[in-house]
């Protein structure tokens, strides 16, 4: 079993000379029972949950404490018997040459750590055009079996929208091999 929580800072900021602006709606998953404005792909995936401070953690008597606010997103592998990924995202309109940053914190509990090789969580920005042709991605480092348990890890990635792309998806992703 592996799980990962992406906390309240999963932000996508447009790069301007002004202070960064969080373009995501409810980037902290506060007060949600479902994903709200976030989308899981494919939509029938159910290997995620919104967890709140005070909830008992899986396989433990410990309770969860969000690093900011009261809630976080928890994502775990699909246990489908084959490689799988679980992207949860929001999408914003973008223009060629615009810079965006996605940042957030991830964590794994010692009672339910990532133990398998090639299983990890990360943040990403994926670039598409209006017909959803894929133009690549900019990815953060990973949280994987080599990382410390019970320790929040800050992740971020900054990228520039490539020629032809008109949309950026801010993605919290879990990959299970």
PDB file of C-alpha atoms in Angstrom:
ATOM      1  CA  UNK A   1       0.000   0.000   0.000  1.00  0.00           C
ATOM      2  CA  UNK A   2       1.189   3.467  -0.796  1.00  0.00           C
ATOM      3  CA  UNK A   3      -0.496   6.774  -0.346  1.00  0.00           C
ATOM      4  CA  UNK A   4       0.422  10.349  -0.893  1.00  0.00           C
ATOM      5  CA  UNK A   5      -1.180  13.553   0.237  1.00  0.00           C
ATOM      6  CA  UNK A   6      -0.764  16.755  -1.714  1.00  0.00           C
ATOM      7  CA  UNK A   7      -1.432  19.658   0.583  1.00  0.00           C
ATOM      8  CA  UNK A   8      -3.025  23.036   0.377  1.00  0.00           C
ATOM      9  CA  UNK A   9      -0.308  24.708  -1.703  1.00  0.00           C
ATOM     10  CA  UNK A  10      -0.828  23.060  -5.081  1.00  0.00           C
ATOM     11  CA  UNK A  11      -0.671  26.411  -6.878  1.00  0.00           C
ATOM     12  CA  UNK A  12      -0.318  27.404 -10.499  1.00  0.00           C
ATOM     13  CA  UNK A  13       0.940  30.948 -10.789  1.00  0.00           C
ATOM     14  CA  UNK A  14       1.126  33.009 -13.961  1.00  0.00           C
ATOM     15  CA  UNK A  15       4.594  34.490 -14.311  1.00  0.00           C
ATOM     16  CA  UNK A  16       4.360  38.270 -14.421  1.00  0.00           C
ATOM     17  CA  UNK A  17       6.319  41.150 -12.929  1.00  0.00           C
ATOM     18  CA  UNK A  18       3.616  41.411 -10.255  1.00  0.00           C
ATOM     19  CA  UNK A  19       3.275  39.089  -7.295  1.00  0.00           C
ATOM     20  CA  UNK A  20       2.246  35.560  -8.319  1.00  0.00           C
ATOM     21  CA  UNK A  21      -1.464  34.894  -8.519  1.00  0.00           C
ATOM     22  CA  UNK A  22      -2.955  31.514  -7.649  1.00  0.00           C
ATOM     23  CA  UNK A  23      -5.092  30.607 -10.676  1.00  0.00           C
ATOM     24  CA  UNK A  24      -6.504  27.437  -9.130  1.00  0.00           C
ATOM     25  CA  UNK A  25      -9.895  27.248  -7.442  1.00  0.00           C
ATOM     26  CA  UNK A  26      -9.662  25.641  -3.989  1.00  0.00           C
ATOM     27  CA  UNK A  27      -6.032  24.635  -4.287  1.00  0.00           C
ATOM     28  CA  UNK A  28      -6.197  23.528  -0.643  1.00  0.00           C
ATOM     29  CA  UNK A  29      -9.132  21.115  -0.976  1.00  0.00           C
ATOM     30  CA  UNK A  30     -10.766  22.919   1.948  1.00  0.00           C
ATOM     31  CA  UNK A  31     -14.222  21.779   2.960  1.00  0.00           C
ATOM     32  CA  UNK A  32     -14.642  19.424   0.005  1.00  0.00           C
ATOM     33  CA  UNK A  33     -16.275  15.994   0.121  1.00  0.00           C
ATOM     34  CA  UNK A  34     -15.570  15.426  -3.566  1.00  0.00           C
ATOM     35  CA  UNK A  35     -13.003  16.987  -5.902  1.00  0.00           C
ATOM     36  CA  UNK A  36     -15.033  20.154  -6.505  1.00  0.00           C
ATOM     37  CA  UNK A  37     -13.353  21.998  -9.388  1.00  0.00           C
ATOM     38  CA  UNK A  38     -10.613  19.355  -9.647  1.00  0.00           C
ATOM     39  CA  UNK A  39     -10.895  16.495 -12.167  1.00  0.00           C
ATOM     40  CA  UNK A  40      -9.551  12.957 -11.928  1.00  0.00           C
ATOM     41  CA  UNK A  41      -8.726  11.225 -15.219  1.00  0.00           C
ATOM     42  CA  UNK A  42     -10.274   8.908 -16.085  1.00  0.00           C
ATOM     43  CA  UNK A  43     -13.304  10.088 -14.157  1.00  0.00           C
ATOM     44  CA  UNK A  44     -14.234   6.626 -12.832  1.00  0.00           C
ATOM     45  CA  UNK A  45     -11.067   6.367 -10.694  1.00  0.00           C
ATOM     46  CA  UNK A  46     -11.792   6.217  -6.970  1.00  0.00           C
ATOM     47  CA  UNK A  47      -8.273   5.905  -5.497  1.00  0.00           C
ATOM     48  CA  UNK A  48      -8.316   9.334  -3.886  1.00  0.00           C
ATOM     49  CA  UNK A  49      -9.932  11.018  -0.886  1.00  0.00           C
ATOM     50  CA  UNK A  50     -10.149  14.387   0.805  1.00  0.00           C
ATOM     51  CA  UNK A  51      -8.775  13.969   4.349  1.00  0.00           C
ATOM     52  CA  UNK A  52      -9.261  16.440   7.159  1.00  0.00           C
ATOM     53  CA  UNK A  53      -7.287  17.215  10.275  1.00  0.00           C
ATOM     54  CA  UNK A  54      -8.330  14.794  13.009  1.00  0.00           C
ATOM     55  CA  UNK A  55      -9.175  11.846  10.731  1.00  0.00           C
ATOM     56  CA  UNK A  56      -7.611   8.501  11.637  1.00  0.00           C
ATOM     57  CA  UNK A  57      -4.930   7.465   9.136  1.00  0.00           C
ATOM     58  CA  UNK A  58      -5.079   4.202   7.170  1.00  0.00           C
ATOM     59  CA  UNK A  59      -3.483   1.223   8.972  1.00  0.00           C
ATOM     60  CA  UNK A  60      -2.786   3.378  12.051  1.00  0.00           C
ATOM     61  CA  UNK A  61      -4.209   4.872  15.211  1.00  0.00           C
ATOM     62  CA  UNK A  62      -2.519   8.180  14.331  1.00  0.00           C
ATOM     63  CA  UNK A  63      -4.616  11.131  13.236  1.00  0.00           C
ATOM     64  CA  UNK A  64      -3.930  13.402  10.298  1.00  0.00           C
ATOM     65  CA  UNK A  65      -2.875  17.049  10.606  1.00  0.00           C
ATOM     66  CA  UNK A  66      -2.935  19.219   7.484  1.00  0.00           C
ATOM     67  CA  UNK A  67       0.136  21.455   7.069  1.00  0.00           C
ATOM     68  CA  UNK A  68      -2.122  24.409   6.155  1.00  0.00           C
ATOM     69  CA  UNK A  69      -5.850  24.804   6.448  1.00  0.00           C
ATOM     70  CA  UNK A  70      -7.842  21.772   7.487  1.00  0.00           C
ATOM     71  CA  UNK A  71      -7.829  19.421   4.474  1.00  0.00           C
ATOM     72  CA  UNK A  72      -5.614  17.730   1.911  1.00  0.00           C
ATOM     73  CA  UNK A  73      -5.919  15.482  -1.100  1.00  0.00           C
ATOM     74  CA  UNK A  74      -4.852  11.860  -0.612  1.00  0.00           C
ATOM     75  CA  UNK A  75      -4.013   9.707  -3.653  1.00  0.00           C
ATOM     76  CA  UNK A  76      -2.885   6.073  -3.754  1.00  0.00           C
ATOM     77  CA  UNK A  77      -2.211   3.402  -6.369  1.00  0.00           C
ATOM     78  CA  UNK A  78      -5.046   1.668  -8.206  1.00  0.00           C
ATOM     79  CA  UNK A  79      -3.777  -1.850  -7.417  1.00  0.00           C
ATOM     80  CA  UNK A  80      -4.923  -2.952 -10.861  1.00  0.00           C
ATOM     81  CA  UNK A  81      -2.178  -5.518 -11.483  1.00  0.00           C
ATOM     82  CA  UNK A  82      -0.451  -3.331 -14.071  1.00  0.00           C
ATOM     83  CA  UNK A  83       1.273   0.056 -14.289  1.00  0.00           C
ATOM     84  CA  UNK A  84      -1.180   2.878 -13.653  1.00  0.00           C
ATOM     85  CA  UNK A  85      -1.329   6.597 -13.106  1.00  0.00           C
ATOM     86  CA  UNK A  86      -3.820   8.802 -11.318  1.00  0.00           C
ATOM     87  CA  UNK A  87      -3.761  12.423 -12.442  1.00  0.00           C
ATOM     88  CA  UNK A  88      -5.956  14.925 -10.617  1.00  0.00           C
ATOM     89  CA  UNK A  89      -5.937  18.345 -12.239  1.00  0.00           C
ATOM     90  CA  UNK A  90      -7.353  21.773 -12.938  1.00  0.00           C
ATOM     91  CA  UNK A  91      -6.998  23.462 -16.293  1.00  0.00           C
ATOM     92  CA  UNK A  92      -6.295  27.098 -17.153  1.00  0.00           C
ATOM     93  CA  UNK A  93      -6.157  28.963 -20.460  1.00  0.00           C
ATOM     94  CA  UNK A  94      -2.595  29.758 -21.528  1.00  0.00           C
ATOM     95  CA  UNK A  95      -0.637  31.429 -24.287  1.00  0.00           C
ATOM     96  CA  UNK A  96       2.671  30.535 -25.899  1.00  0.00           C
ATOM     97  CA  UNK A  97       5.601  31.854 -23.881  1.00  0.00           C
ATOM     98  CA  UNK A  98       3.694  32.285 -20.623  1.00  0.00           C
ATOM     99  CA  UNK A  99       5.470  30.869 -17.564  1.00  0.00           C
ATOM    100  CA  UNK A 100       3.687  28.946 -14.834  1.00  0.00           C
ATOM    101  CA  UNK A 101       4.782  27.427 -11.535  1.00  0.00           C
ATOM    102  CA  UNK A 102       3.126  24.587  -9.695  1.00  0.00           C
ATOM    103  CA  UNK A 103       4.127  24.023  -6.080  1.00  0.00           C
ATOM    104  CA  UNK A 104       2.884  22.015  -3.161  1.00  0.00           C
ATOM    105  CA  UNK A 105       3.839  19.651  -0.399  1.00  0.00           C
ATOM    106  CA  UNK A 106       3.537  15.877  -0.331  1.00  0.00           C
ATOM    107  CA  UNK A 107       3.794  13.410   2.521  1.00  0.00           C
ATOM    108  CA  UNK A 108       3.631   9.691   3.246  1.00  0.00           C
ATOM    109  CA  UNK A 109       2.741   8.140   6.570  1.00  0.00           C
ATOM    110  CA  UNK A 110       5.037   5.495   8.059  1.00  0.00           C
ATOM    111  CA  UNK A 111       2.159   3.015   8.408  1.00  0.00           C
ATOM    112  CA  UNK A 112       1.455   3.202   4.661  1.00  0.00           C
ATOM    113  CA  UNK A 113       4.663   4.210   2.839  1.00  0.00           C
ATOM    114  CA  UNK A 114       5.663   3.978  -0.790  1.00  0.00           C
ATOM    115  CA  UNK A 115       7.815   0.846  -0.921  1.00  0.00           C
ATOM    116  CA  UNK A 116       7.802  -0.296  -4.551  1.00  0.00           C
ATOM    117  CA  UNK A 117      10.375   0.751  -7.121  1.00  0.00           C
ATOM    118  CA  UNK A 118       9.033   3.069  -9.806  1.00  0.00           C
ATOM    119  CA  UNK A 119       6.077   4.151  -7.651  1.00  0.00           C
ATOM    120  CA  UNK A 120       5.976   7.867  -6.901  1.00  0.00           C
ATOM    121  CA  UNK A 121       3.989  11.076  -6.593  1.00  0.00           C
ATOM    122  CA  UNK A 122       4.783  14.388  -8.253  1.00  0.00           C
ATOM    123  CA  UNK A 123       3.368  17.696  -9.483  1.00  0.00           C
ATOM    124  CA  UNK A 124       3.192  18.505 -13.167  1.00  0.00           C
ATOM    125  CA  UNK A 125       2.070  21.040 -15.724  1.00  0.00           C
ATOM    126  CA  UNK A 126       0.777  19.429 -18.914  1.00  0.00           C
ATOM    127  CA  UNK A 127       0.362  21.476 -22.073  1.00  0.00           C
ATOM    128  CA  UNK A 128      -2.441  20.951 -24.647  1.00  0.00           C
ATOM    129  CA  UNK A 129      -4.090  22.768 -27.541  1.00  0.00           C
ATOM    130  CA  UNK A 130      -7.844  23.278 -27.914  1.00  0.00           C
ATOM    131  CA  UNK A 131      -8.221  19.766 -29.420  1.00  0.00           C
ATOM    132  CA  UNK A 132      -6.254  18.239 -26.511  1.00  0.00           C
ATOM    133  CA  UNK A 133      -3.206  17.420 -28.582  1.00  0.00           C
ATOM    134  CA  UNK A 134      -0.413  16.945 -26.044  1.00  0.00           C
ATOM    135  CA  UNK A 135       2.583  19.336 -26.122  1.00  0.00           C
ATOM    136  CA  UNK A 136       4.609  17.893 -23.238  1.00  0.00           C
ATOM    137  CA  UNK A 137       4.919  18.576 -19.542  1.00  0.00           C
ATOM    138  CA  UNK A 138       7.066  20.162 -16.873  1.00  0.00           C
ATOM    139  CA  UNK A 139       7.414  17.917 -13.815  1.00  0.00           C
ATOM    140  CA  UNK A 140       8.609  18.361 -10.255  1.00  0.00           C
ATOM    141  CA  UNK A 141      10.887  15.970  -8.429  1.00  0.00           C
ATOM    142  CA  UNK A 142       9.215  12.836  -7.050  1.00  0.00           C
ATOM    143  CA  UNK A 143       8.180  11.619  -3.639  1.00  0.00           C
ATOM    144  CA  UNK A 144       9.114   7.936  -3.613  1.00  0.00           C
ATOM    145  CA  UNK A 145      10.456   5.104  -1.448  1.00  0.00           C
ATOM    146  CA  UNK A 146      13.751   6.955  -0.938  1.00  0.00           C
ATOM    147  CA  UNK A 147      12.042   9.865   0.844  1.00  0.00           C
ATOM    148  CA  UNK A 148      11.595  10.107   4.595  1.00  0.00           C
ATOM    149  CA  UNK A 149       8.286   9.031   6.039  1.00  0.00           C
ATOM    150  CA  UNK A 150       6.208  11.418   8.182  1.00  0.00           C
ATOM    151  CA  UNK A 151       7.986  14.418   6.633  1.00  0.00           C
ATOM    152  CA  UNK A 152       6.380  17.000   4.355  1.00  0.00           C
ATOM    153  CA  UNK A 153       8.379  17.430   1.139  1.00  0.00           C
ATOM    154  CA  UNK A 154       8.033  20.616  -0.938  1.00  0.00           C
ATOM    155  CA  UNK A 155       7.785  20.079  -4.681  1.00  0.00           C
ATOM    156  CA  UNK A 156       7.634  22.612  -7.507  1.00  0.00           C
ATOM    157  CA  UNK A 157       8.182  22.987 -11.212  1.00  0.00           C
ATOM    158  CA  UNK A 158       8.292  26.055 -13.450  1.00  0.00           C
ATOM    159  CA  UNK A 159       7.725  25.842 -17.184  1.00  0.00           C
ATOM    160  CA  UNK A 160       6.944  27.880 -20.275  1.00  0.00           C
ATOM    161  CA  UNK A 161       3.954  27.204 -22.519  1.00  0.00           C
ATOM    162  CA  UNK A 162       5.250  25.786 -25.822  1.00  0.00           C
ATOM    163  CA  UNK A 163       4.234  26.960 -29.289  1.00  0.00           C
ATOM    164  CA  UNK A 164       0.765  25.668 -30.204  1.00  0.00           C
ATOM    165  CA  UNK A 165      -0.412  24.979 -26.645  1.00  0.00           C
ATOM    166  CA  UNK A 166      -3.446  26.895 -25.385  1.00  0.00           C
ATOM    167  CA  UNK A 167      -4.144  25.118 -22.079  1.00  0.00           C
ATOM    168  CA  UNK A 168      -2.125  24.170 -19.011  1.00  0.00           C
ATOM    169  CA  UNK A 169      -3.255  21.481 -16.619  1.00  0.00           C
ATOM    170  CA  UNK A 170      -1.947  21.781 -13.045  1.00  0.00           C
ATOM    171  CA  UNK A 171      -1.630  18.120 -12.051  1.00  0.00           C
ATOM    172  CA  UNK A 172      -1.163  16.184  -8.835  1.00  0.00           C
ATOM    173  CA  UNK A 173      -0.171  12.708 -10.003  1.00  0.00           C
ATOM    174  CA  UNK A 174       0.477   9.296  -8.483  1.00  0.00           C
ATOM    175  CA  UNK A 175       2.255   6.674 -10.602  1.00  0.00           C
ATOM    176  CA  UNK A 176       2.211   3.020  -9.518  1.00  0.00           C
ATOM    177  CA  UNK A 177       4.334   0.384 -11.186  1.00  0.00           C
TER     178      UNK A 177
END
